[in-house]
Coordinates of N, CA, C and O in Angstrom, one line a residue:
X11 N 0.8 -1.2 0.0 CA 0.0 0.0 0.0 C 0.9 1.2 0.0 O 1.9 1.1 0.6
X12 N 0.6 2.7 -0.6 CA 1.2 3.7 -0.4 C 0.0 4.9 -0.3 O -1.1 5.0 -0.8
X13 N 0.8 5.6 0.5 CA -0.5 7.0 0.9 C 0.5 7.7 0.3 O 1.7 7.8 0.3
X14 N -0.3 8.2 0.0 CA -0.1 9.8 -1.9 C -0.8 10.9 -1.3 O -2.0 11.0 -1.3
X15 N 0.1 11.8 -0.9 CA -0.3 13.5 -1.4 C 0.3 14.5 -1.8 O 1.4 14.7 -1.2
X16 N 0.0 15.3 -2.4 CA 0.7 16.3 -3.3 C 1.3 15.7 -4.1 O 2.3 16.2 -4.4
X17 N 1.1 14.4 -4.9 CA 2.3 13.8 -5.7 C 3.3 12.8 -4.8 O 3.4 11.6 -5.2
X18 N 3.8 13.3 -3.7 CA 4.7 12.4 -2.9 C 4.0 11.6 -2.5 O 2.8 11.8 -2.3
X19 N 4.8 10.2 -2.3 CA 4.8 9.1 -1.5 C 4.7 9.5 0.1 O 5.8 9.7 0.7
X20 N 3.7 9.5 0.5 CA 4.3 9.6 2.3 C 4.8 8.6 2.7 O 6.0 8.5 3.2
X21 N 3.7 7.5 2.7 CA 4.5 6.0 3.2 C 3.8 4.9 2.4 O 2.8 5.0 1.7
X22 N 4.9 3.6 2.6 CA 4.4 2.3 1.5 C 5.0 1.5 2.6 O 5.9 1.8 3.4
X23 N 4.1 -0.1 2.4 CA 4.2 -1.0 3.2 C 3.3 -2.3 2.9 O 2.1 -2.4 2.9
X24 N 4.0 -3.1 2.8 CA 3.5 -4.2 2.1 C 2.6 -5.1 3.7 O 2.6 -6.3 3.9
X25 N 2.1 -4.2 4.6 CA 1.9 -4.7 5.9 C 1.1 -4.0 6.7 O 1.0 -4.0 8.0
X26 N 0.5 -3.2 6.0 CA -0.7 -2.2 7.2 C -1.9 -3.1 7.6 O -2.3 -4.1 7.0
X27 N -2.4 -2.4 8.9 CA -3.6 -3.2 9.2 C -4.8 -2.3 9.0 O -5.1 -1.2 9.4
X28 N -5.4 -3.0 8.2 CA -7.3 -2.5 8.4 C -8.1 -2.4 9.3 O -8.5 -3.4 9.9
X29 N -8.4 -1.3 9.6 CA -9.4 -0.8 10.8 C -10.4 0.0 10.5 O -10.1 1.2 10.2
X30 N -11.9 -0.5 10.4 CA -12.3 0.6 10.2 C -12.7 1.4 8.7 O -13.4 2.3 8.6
X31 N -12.0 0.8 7.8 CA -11.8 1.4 6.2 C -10.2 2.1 6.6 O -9.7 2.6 5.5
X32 N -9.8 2.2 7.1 CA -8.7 3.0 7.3 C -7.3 1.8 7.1 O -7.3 0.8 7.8
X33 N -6.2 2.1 6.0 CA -4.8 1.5 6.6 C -4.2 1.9 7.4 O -4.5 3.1 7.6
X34 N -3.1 1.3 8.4 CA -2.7 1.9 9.3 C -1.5 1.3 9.2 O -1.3 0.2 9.6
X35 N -0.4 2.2 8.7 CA 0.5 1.6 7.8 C 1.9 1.5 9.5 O 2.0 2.4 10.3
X36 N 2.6 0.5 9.4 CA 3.9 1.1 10.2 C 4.4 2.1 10.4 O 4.3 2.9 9.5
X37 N 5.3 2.7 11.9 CA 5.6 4.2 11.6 C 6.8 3.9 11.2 O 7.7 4.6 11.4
X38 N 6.9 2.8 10.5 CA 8.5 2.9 10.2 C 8.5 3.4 9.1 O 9.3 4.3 8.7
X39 N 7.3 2.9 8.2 CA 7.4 2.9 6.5 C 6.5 4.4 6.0 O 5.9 4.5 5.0
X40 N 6.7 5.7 7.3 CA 6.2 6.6 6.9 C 7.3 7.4 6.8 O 7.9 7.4 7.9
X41 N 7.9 8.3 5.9 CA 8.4 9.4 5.9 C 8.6 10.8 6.8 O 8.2 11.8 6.2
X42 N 9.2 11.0 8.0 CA 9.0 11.3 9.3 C 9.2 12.8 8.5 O 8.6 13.7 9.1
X43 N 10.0 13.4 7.2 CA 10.3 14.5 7.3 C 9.3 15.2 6.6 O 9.5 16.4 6.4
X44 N 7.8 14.3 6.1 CA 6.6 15.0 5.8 C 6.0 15.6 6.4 O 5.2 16.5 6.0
X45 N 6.1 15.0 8.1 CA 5.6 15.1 9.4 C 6.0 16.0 9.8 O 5.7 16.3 11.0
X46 N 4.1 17.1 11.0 CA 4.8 18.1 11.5 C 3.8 17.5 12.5 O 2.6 17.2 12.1
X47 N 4.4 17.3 14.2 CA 3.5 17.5 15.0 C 2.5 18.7 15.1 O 2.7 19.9 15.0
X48 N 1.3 18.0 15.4 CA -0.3 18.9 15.8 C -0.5 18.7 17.0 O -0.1 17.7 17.7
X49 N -1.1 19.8 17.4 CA -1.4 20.0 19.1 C -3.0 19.1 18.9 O -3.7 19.3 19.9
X50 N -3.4 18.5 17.9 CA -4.7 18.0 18.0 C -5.3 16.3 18.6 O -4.8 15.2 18.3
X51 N -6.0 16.6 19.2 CA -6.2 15.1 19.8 C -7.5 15.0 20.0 O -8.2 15.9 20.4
X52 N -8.0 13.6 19.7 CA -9.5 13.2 19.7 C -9.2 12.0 20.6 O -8.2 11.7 21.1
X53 N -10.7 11.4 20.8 CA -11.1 10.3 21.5 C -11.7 9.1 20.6 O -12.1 9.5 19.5
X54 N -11.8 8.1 20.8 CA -12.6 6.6 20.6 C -12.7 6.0 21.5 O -11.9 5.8 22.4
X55 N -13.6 5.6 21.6 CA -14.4 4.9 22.7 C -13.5 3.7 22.8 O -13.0 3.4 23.9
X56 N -13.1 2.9 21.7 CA -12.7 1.3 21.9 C -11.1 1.6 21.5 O -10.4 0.7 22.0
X57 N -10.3 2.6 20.9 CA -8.8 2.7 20.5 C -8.2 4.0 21.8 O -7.0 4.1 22.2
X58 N -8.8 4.4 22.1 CA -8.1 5.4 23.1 C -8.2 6.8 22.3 O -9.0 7.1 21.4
X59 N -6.8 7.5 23.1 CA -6.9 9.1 22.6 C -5.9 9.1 21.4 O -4.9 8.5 21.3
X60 N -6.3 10.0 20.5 CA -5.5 9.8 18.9 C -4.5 10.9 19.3 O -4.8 11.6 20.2
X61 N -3.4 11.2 18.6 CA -3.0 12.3 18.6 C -3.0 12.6 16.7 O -3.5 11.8 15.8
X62 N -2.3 13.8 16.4 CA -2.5 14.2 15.2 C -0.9 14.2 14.5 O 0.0 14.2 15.3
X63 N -0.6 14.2 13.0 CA 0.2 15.2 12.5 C 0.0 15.9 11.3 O -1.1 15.7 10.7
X64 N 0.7 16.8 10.9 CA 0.2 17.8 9.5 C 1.3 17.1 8.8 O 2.5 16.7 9.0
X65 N 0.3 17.1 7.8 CA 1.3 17.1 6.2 C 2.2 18.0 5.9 O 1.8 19.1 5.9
X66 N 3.2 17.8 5.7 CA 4.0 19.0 5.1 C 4.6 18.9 4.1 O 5.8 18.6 4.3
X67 N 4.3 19.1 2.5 CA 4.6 18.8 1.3 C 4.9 19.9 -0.1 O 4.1 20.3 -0.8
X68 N 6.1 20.1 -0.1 CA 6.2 20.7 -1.6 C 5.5 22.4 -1.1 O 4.7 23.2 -1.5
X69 N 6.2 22.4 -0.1 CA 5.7 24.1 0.7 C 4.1 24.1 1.1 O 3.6 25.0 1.7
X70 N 3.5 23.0 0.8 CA 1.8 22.8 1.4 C 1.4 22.0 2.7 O 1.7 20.8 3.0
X71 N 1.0 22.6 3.0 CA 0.3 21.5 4.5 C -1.3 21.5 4.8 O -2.1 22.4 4.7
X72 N -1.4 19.9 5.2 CA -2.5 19.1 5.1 C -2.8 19.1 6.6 O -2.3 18.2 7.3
X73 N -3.5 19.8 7.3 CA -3.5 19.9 8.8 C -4.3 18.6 8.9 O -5.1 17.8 8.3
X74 N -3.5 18.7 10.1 CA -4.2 17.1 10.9 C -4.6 16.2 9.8 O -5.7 16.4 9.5
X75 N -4.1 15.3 9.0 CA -4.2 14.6 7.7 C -3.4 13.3 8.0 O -3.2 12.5 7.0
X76 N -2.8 12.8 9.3 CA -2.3 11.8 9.5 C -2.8 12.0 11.1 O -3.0 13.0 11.7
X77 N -2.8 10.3 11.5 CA -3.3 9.7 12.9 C -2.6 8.8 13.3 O -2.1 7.8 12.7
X78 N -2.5 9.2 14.4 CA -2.1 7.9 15.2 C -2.2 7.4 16.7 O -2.0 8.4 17.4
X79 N -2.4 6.0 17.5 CA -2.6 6.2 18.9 C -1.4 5.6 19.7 O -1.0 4.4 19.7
X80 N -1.0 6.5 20.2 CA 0.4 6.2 21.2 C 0.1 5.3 21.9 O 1.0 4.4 21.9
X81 N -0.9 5.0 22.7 CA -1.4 4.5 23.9 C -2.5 3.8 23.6 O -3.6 4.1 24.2
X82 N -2.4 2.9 23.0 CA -4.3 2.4 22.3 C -4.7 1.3 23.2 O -3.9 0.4 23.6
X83 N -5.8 1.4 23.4 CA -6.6 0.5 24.4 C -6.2 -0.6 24.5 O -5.2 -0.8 23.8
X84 N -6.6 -1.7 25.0 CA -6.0 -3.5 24.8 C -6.6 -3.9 23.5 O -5.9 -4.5 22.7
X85 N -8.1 -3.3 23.3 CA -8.6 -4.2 21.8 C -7.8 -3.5 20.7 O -8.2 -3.9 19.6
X86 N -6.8 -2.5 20.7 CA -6.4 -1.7 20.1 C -5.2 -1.7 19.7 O -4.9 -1.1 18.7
X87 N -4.4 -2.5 20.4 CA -3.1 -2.8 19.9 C -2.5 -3.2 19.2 O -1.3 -3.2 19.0
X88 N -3.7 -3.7 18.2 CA -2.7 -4.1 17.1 C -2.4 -3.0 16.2 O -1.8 -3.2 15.1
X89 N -2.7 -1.6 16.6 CA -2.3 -0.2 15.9 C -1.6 0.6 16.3 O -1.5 1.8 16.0
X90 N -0.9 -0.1 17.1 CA 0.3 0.6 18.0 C 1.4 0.5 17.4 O 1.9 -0.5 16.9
X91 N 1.9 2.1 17.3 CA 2.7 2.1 16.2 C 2.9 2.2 14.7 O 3.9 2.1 14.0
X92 N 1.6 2.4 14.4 CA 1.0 2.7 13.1 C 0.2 4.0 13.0 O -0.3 4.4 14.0
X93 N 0.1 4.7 12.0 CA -0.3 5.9 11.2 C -0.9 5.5 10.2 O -0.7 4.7 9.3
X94 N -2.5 6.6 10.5 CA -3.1 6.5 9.4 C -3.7 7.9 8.6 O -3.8 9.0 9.2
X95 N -4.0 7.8 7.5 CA -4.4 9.4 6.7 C -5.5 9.0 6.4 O -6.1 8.0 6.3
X96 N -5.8 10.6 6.0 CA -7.3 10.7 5.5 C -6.7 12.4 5.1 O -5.6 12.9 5.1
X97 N -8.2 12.8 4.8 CA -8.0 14.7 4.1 C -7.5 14.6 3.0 O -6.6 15.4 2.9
X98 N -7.7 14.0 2.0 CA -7.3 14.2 0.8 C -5.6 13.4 0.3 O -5.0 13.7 -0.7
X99 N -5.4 12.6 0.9 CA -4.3 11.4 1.3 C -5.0 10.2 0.3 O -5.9 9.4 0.8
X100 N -4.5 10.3 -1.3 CA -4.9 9.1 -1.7 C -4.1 7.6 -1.2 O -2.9 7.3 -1.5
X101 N -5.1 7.0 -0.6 CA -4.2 5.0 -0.1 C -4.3 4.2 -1.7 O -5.2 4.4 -2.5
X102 N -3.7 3.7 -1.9 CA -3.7 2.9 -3.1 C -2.6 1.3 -3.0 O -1.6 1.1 -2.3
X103 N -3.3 0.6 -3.8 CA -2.2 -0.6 -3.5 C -1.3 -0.6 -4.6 O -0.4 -1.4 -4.6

């Protein structure tokens, strides 16, 4: 799988997990220098609290356009350590 925006590859991984409609690709196989921490953070009832990052691409940024849960509940672990996009982030295999 690779998540595409602006043209760039953010990340590829022949290993994400499905949650939800969502990939949730490795943080290894994402490109950390696309990444801008966000002060933004939500809730799920069954994964815990998400935190956020922005896109940052070709001088453009994609606020809050990547996810992920540091701390994810027990039923949730198997996304620990994984990032996922949305906002205009095409996923493709």
């Amino acid at each position: 799988m690779k998540a595409i925006w602006n043209d760039v590859i953010i990340a590829e991984s022949d290993d994400t997990v499905m949650v939800e409609g969502n990939h949730y690709f490795p943080a290894d196989s994402v490109k950390v220098q696309f990444l801008k921490e966000s002060s933004t953070n939500t809730f799920c009832a069954w994964k815990g609290k998400a935190s956020y990052y922005d896109l940052c691409v070709n001088d453009a940024i994609n606020r809050d356009a990547a996810w992920f849960y540091p701390d994810p509940k027990p039923e949730a672990l198997n996304i620990k350590n994984h990032i996922a996009f949305w906002r205009g982030v095409e996923v493709i295999q």
